[in-house]
Tab-separated table of C-alpha atoms in Angstrom:
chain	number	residue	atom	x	y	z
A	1	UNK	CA	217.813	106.949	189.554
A	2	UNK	CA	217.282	103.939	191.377
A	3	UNK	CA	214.204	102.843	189.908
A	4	UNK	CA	216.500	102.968	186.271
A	5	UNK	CA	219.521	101.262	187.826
A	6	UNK	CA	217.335	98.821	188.843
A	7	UNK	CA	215.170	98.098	186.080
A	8	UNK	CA	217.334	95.640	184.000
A	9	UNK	CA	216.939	92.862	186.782
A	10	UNK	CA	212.601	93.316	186.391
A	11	UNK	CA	212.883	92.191	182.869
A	12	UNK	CA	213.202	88.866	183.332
A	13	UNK	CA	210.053	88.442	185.651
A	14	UNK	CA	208.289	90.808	183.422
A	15	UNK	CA	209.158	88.492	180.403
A	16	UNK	CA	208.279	85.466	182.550
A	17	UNK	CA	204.742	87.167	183.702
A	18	UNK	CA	204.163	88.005	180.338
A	19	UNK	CA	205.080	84.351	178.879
A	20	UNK	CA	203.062	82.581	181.455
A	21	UNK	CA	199.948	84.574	182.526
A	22	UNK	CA	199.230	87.516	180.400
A	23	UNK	CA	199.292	85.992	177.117
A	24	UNK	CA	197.476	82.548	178.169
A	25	UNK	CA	195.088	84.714	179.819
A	26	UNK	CA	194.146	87.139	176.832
A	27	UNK	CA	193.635	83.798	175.045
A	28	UNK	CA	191.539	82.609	177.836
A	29	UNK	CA	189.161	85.893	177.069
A	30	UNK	CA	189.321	86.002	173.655
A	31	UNK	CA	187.913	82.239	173.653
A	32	UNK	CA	185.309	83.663	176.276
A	33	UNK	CA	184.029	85.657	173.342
A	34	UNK	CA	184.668	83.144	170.585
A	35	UNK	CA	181.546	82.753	168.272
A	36	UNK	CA	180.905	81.887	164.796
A	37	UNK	CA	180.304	85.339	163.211
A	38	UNK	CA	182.594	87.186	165.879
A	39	UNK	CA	183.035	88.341	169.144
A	40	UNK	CA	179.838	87.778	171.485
A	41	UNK	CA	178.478	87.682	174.712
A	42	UNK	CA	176.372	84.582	174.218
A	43	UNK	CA	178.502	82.190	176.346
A	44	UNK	CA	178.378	84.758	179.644
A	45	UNK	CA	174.648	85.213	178.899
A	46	UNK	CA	174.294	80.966	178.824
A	47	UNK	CA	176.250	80.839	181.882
A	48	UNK	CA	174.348	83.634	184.275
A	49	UNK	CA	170.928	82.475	182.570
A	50	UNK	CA	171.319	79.121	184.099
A	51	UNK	CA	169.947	78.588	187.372
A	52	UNK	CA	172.409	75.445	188.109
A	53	UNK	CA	175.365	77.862	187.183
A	54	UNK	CA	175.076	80.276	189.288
A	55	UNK	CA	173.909	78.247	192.210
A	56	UNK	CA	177.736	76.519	191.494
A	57	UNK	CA	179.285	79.855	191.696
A	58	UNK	CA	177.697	80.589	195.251
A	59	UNK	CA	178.593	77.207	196.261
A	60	UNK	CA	182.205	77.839	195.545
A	61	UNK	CA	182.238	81.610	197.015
A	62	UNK	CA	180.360	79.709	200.115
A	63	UNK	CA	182.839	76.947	200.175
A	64	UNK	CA	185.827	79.079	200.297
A	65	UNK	CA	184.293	81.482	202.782
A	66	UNK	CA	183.516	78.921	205.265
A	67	UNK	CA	187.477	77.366	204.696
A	68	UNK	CA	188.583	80.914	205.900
A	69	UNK	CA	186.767	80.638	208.810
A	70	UNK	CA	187.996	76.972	209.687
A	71	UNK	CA	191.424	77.708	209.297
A	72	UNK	CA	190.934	81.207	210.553
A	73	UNK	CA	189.831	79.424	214.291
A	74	UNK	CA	192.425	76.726	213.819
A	75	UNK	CA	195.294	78.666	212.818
A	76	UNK	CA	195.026	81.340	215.415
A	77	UNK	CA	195.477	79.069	218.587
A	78	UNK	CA	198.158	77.233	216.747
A	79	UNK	CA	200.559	80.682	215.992
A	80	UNK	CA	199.460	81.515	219.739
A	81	UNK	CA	200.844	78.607	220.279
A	82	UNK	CA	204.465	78.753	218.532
A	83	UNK	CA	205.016	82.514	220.205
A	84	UNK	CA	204.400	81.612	223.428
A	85	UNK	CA	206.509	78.357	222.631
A	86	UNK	CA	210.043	77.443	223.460
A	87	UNK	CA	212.589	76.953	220.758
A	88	UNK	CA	211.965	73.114	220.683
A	89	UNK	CA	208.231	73.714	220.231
A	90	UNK	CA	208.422	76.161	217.564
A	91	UNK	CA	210.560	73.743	215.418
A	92	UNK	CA	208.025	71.312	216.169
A	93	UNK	CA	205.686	73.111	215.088
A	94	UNK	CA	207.075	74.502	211.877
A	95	UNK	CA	207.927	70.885	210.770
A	96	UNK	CA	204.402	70.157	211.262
A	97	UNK	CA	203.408	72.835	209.103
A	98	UNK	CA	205.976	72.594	206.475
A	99	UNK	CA	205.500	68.740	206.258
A	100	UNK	CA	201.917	68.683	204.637
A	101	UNK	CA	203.165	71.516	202.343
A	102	UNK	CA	205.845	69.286	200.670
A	103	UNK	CA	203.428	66.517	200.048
A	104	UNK	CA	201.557	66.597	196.876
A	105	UNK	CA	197.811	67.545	197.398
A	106	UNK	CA	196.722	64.426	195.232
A	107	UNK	CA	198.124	62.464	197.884
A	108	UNK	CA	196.645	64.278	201.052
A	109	UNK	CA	193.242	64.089	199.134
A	110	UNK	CA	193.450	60.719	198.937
A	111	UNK	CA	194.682	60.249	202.309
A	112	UNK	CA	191.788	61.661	203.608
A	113	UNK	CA	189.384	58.907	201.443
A	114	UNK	CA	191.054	56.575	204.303
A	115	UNK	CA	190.149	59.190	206.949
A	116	UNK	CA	186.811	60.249	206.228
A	117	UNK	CA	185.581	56.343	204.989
A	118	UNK	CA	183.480	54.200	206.604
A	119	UNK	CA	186.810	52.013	207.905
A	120	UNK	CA	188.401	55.323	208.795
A	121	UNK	CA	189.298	56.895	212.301
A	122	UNK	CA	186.202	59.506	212.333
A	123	UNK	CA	183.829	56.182	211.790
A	124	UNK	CA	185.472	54.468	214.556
A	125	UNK	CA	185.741	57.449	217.071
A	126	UNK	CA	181.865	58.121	216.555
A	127	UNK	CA	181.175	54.559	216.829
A	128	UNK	CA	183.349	54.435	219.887
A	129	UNK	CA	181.580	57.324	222.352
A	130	UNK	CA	178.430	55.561	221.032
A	131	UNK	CA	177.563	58.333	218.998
A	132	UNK	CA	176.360	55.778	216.297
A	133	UNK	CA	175.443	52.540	216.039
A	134	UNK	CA	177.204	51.560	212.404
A	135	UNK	CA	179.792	52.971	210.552
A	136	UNK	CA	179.650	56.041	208.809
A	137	UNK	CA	181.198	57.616	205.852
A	138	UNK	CA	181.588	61.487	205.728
A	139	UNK	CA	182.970	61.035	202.024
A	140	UNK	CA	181.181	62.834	199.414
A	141	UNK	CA	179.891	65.122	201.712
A	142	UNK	CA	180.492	69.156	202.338
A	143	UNK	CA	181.706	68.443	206.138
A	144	UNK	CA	183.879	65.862	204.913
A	145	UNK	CA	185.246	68.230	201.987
A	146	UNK	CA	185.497	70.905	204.558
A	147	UNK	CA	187.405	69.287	206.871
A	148	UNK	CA	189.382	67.998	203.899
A	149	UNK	CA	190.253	71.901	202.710
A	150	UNK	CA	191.195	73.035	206.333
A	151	UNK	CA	193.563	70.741	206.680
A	152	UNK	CA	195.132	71.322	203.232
A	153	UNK	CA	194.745	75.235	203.415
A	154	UNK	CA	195.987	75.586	207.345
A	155	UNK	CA	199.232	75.781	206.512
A	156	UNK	CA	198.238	78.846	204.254
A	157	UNK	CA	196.851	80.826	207.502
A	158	UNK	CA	199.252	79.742	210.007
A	159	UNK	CA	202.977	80.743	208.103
A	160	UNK	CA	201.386	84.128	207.380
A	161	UNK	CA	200.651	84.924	211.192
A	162	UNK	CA	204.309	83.452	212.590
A	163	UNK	CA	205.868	85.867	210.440
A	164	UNK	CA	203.918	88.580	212.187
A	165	UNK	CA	203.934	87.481	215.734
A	166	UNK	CA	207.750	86.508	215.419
A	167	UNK	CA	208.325	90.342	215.322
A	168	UNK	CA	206.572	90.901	218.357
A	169	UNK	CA	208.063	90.486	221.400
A	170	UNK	CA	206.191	88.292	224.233
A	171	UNK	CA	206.357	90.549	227.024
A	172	UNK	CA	203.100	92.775	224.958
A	173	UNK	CA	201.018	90.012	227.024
A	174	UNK	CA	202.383	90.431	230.342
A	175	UNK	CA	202.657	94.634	230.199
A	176	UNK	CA	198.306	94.009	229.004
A	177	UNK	CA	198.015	91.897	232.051
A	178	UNK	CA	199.693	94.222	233.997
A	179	UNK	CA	197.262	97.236	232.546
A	180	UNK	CA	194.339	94.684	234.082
A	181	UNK	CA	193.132	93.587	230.804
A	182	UNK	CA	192.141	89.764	230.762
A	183	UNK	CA	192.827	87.049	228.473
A	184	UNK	CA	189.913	87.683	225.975
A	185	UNK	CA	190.182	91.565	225.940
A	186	UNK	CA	194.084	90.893	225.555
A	187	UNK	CA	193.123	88.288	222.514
A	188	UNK	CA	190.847	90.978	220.867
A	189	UNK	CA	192.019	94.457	221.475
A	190	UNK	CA	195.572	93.511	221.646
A	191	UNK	CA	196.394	90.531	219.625
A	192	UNK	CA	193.947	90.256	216.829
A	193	UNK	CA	194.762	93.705	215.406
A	194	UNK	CA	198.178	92.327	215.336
A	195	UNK	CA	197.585	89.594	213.540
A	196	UNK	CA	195.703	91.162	210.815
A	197	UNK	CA	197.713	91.942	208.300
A	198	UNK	CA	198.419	87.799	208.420
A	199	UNK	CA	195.496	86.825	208.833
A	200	UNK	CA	194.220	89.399	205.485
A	201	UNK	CA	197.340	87.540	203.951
A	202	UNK	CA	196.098	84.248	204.730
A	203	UNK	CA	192.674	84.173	203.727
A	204	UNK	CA	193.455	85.267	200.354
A	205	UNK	CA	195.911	82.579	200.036
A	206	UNK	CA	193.235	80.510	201.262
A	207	UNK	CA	190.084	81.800	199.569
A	208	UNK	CA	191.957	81.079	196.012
A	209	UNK	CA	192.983	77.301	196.861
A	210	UNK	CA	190.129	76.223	198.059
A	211	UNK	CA	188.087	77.472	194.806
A	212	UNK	CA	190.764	76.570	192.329
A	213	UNK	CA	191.381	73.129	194.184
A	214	UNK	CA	189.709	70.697	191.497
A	215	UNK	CA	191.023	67.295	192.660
A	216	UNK	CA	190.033	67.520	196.324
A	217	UNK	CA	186.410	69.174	195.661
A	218	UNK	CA	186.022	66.037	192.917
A	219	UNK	CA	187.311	63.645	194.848
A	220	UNK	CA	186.225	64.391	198.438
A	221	UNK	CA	182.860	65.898	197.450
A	222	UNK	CA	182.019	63.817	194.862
A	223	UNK	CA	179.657	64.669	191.898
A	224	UNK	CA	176.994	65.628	194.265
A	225	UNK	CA	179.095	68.798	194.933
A	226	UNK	CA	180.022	70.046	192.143
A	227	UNK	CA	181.973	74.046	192.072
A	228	UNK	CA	183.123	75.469	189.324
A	229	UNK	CA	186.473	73.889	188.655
A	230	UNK	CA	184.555	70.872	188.343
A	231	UNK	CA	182.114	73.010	185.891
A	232	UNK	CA	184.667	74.262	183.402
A	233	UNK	CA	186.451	70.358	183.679
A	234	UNK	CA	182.843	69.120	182.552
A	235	UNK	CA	182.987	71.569	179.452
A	236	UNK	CA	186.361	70.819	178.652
A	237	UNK	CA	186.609	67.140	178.861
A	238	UNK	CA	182.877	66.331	178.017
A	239	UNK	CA	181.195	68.474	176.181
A	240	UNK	CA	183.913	69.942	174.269
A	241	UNK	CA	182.620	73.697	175.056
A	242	UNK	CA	185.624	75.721	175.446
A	243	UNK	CA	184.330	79.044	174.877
A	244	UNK	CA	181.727	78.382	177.597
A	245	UNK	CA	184.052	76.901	179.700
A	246	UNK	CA	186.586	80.015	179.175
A	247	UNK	CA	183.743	82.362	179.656
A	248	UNK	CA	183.222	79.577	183.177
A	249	UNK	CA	187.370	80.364	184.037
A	250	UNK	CA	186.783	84.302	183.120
A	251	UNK	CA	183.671	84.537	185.847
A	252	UNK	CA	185.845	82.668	188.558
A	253	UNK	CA	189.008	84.883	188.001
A	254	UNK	CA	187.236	87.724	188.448
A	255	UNK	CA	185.042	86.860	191.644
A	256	UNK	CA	188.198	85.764	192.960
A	257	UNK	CA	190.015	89.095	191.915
A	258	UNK	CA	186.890	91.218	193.159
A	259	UNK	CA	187.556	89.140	196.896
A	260	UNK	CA	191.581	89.353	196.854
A	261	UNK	CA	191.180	93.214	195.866
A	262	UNK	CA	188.385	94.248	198.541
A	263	UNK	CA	190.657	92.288	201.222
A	264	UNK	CA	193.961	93.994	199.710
A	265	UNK	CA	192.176	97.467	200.333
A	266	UNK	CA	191.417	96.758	203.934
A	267	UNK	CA	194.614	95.517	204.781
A	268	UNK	CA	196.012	98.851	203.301
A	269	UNK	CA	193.986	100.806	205.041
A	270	UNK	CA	195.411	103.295	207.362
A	271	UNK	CA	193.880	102.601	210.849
A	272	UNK	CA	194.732	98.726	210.148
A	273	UNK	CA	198.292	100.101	209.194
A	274	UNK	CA	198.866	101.706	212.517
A	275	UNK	CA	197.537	99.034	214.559
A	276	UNK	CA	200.135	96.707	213.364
């Protein structure tokens, strides 16, 4: 009954999701298998037979992965951080996570050209504790484009987690303390099976920026590093490929899709369930 009652106000977002992502998507695979006497597999079968192809693919996958884990260790200290906090500290920090969010990402990539260049704080610093005699440029690099993701993508890991530590009260600490337990068994037993349903949450969010985010991986990485947004912009723009490059967007939908599904499963399971 309520499921009826309430159907009329799902249309709209059905029509909307239907507009804007079903249909553009069915044309995205029927391009995939676009060829002059019909439907065919040849452009998946150029893709995976390519060496360079599929080495972009891991790159990507490997790319994302190792953004998890960056923001993963940054973002955990930093939500520590806001529960234990005072009320003046928490707004603090929420500003400084909202305030990247509402810039536009062309303008923190380019922000970190200044950062990661040769004139740019990192040079100096390194130059500074005498790490290196001359300046030195990090752009174009994976480290540089690494650091360049975490930074964009924190903000990803960290809302998730204040939204789950916010309903937990403080005092779980002291009553673990008070059990004997120290500060790393209280982090692991006690804390990070907390977290994880944000932290599941998170790294999704985070896994499909990083390898959908064309303009920092071009700009920041540089065409030494090239992932696969930059692949299917190559067929697109240059060659003029577009059912390869559709077959390109297919493949990176659905390695994306296999990740978000696998991580939606855990976080559903059970024993994760009652821990939080």
């Amino acid at each position: 009954m309520m499921k009826a009652s309430g159907f009329p106000y799902v249309v709209p977002m059905l029509l909307l999701s239907v507009a804007f992502f079903a249909t553009p998507f069915a044309v995205l695979v029927g391009f995939s298998f676009a060829g002059p006497g019909g439907a065919t597999l040849d452009h998946y079968a150029r893709f995976f037979g390519d060496a360079f192809n599929f080495r972009v693919l891991v790159n990507t996958a490997r790319l994302g992965l190792e953004t998890v884990v960056g923001t993963t260790v940054l973002g955990i200290p930093i939500a520590l951080l806001y529960w234990h906090g005072g009320r003046n500290l928490r707004q603090v920090l929420i500003f400084l996570t909202l305030i990247p969010m509402l810039t536009s990402n062309v303008v923190r990539t380019f922000a970190w050209i200044v950062i990661l260049g040769r004139q740019g704080p990192i040079s100096e610093t390194l130059m500074a504790l005498g790490l290196t005699g001359m300046p030195t440029s990090l752009l174009f690099t994976e480290l540089g484009l690494l650091m360049a993701m975490c930074q964009i993508d924190l903000p990803l890991i960290i809302l998730p987690l204040i939204a789950i530590l916010s309903r937990t009260p403080v005092q779980l600490t002291e009553a673990a303390q008070v059990s004997g337990a120290g500060p790393w068994r209280i982090l692991v037993t006690v804390l990070l099976p907390l977290m994880l349903p944000g932290l599941l949450a998170g790294w999704i969010l985070v896994f499909a920026s990083t390898s959908s985010s064309f303009v920092t991986q071009a700009v920041i990485g540089g065409a030494r590093n090239v992932y696969v947004p930059q692949l299917i912009y190559r067929e697109v723009g240059t060659l003029f490929d577009w059912p390869l490059a559709s077959a390109i967007a297919v493949v990176l939908l659905l390695s994306t899709g296999c990740l978000l599904v696998a991580l939606t499963m855990i976080s559903r399971h059970r024993r994760l369930v009652g821990h939080a």
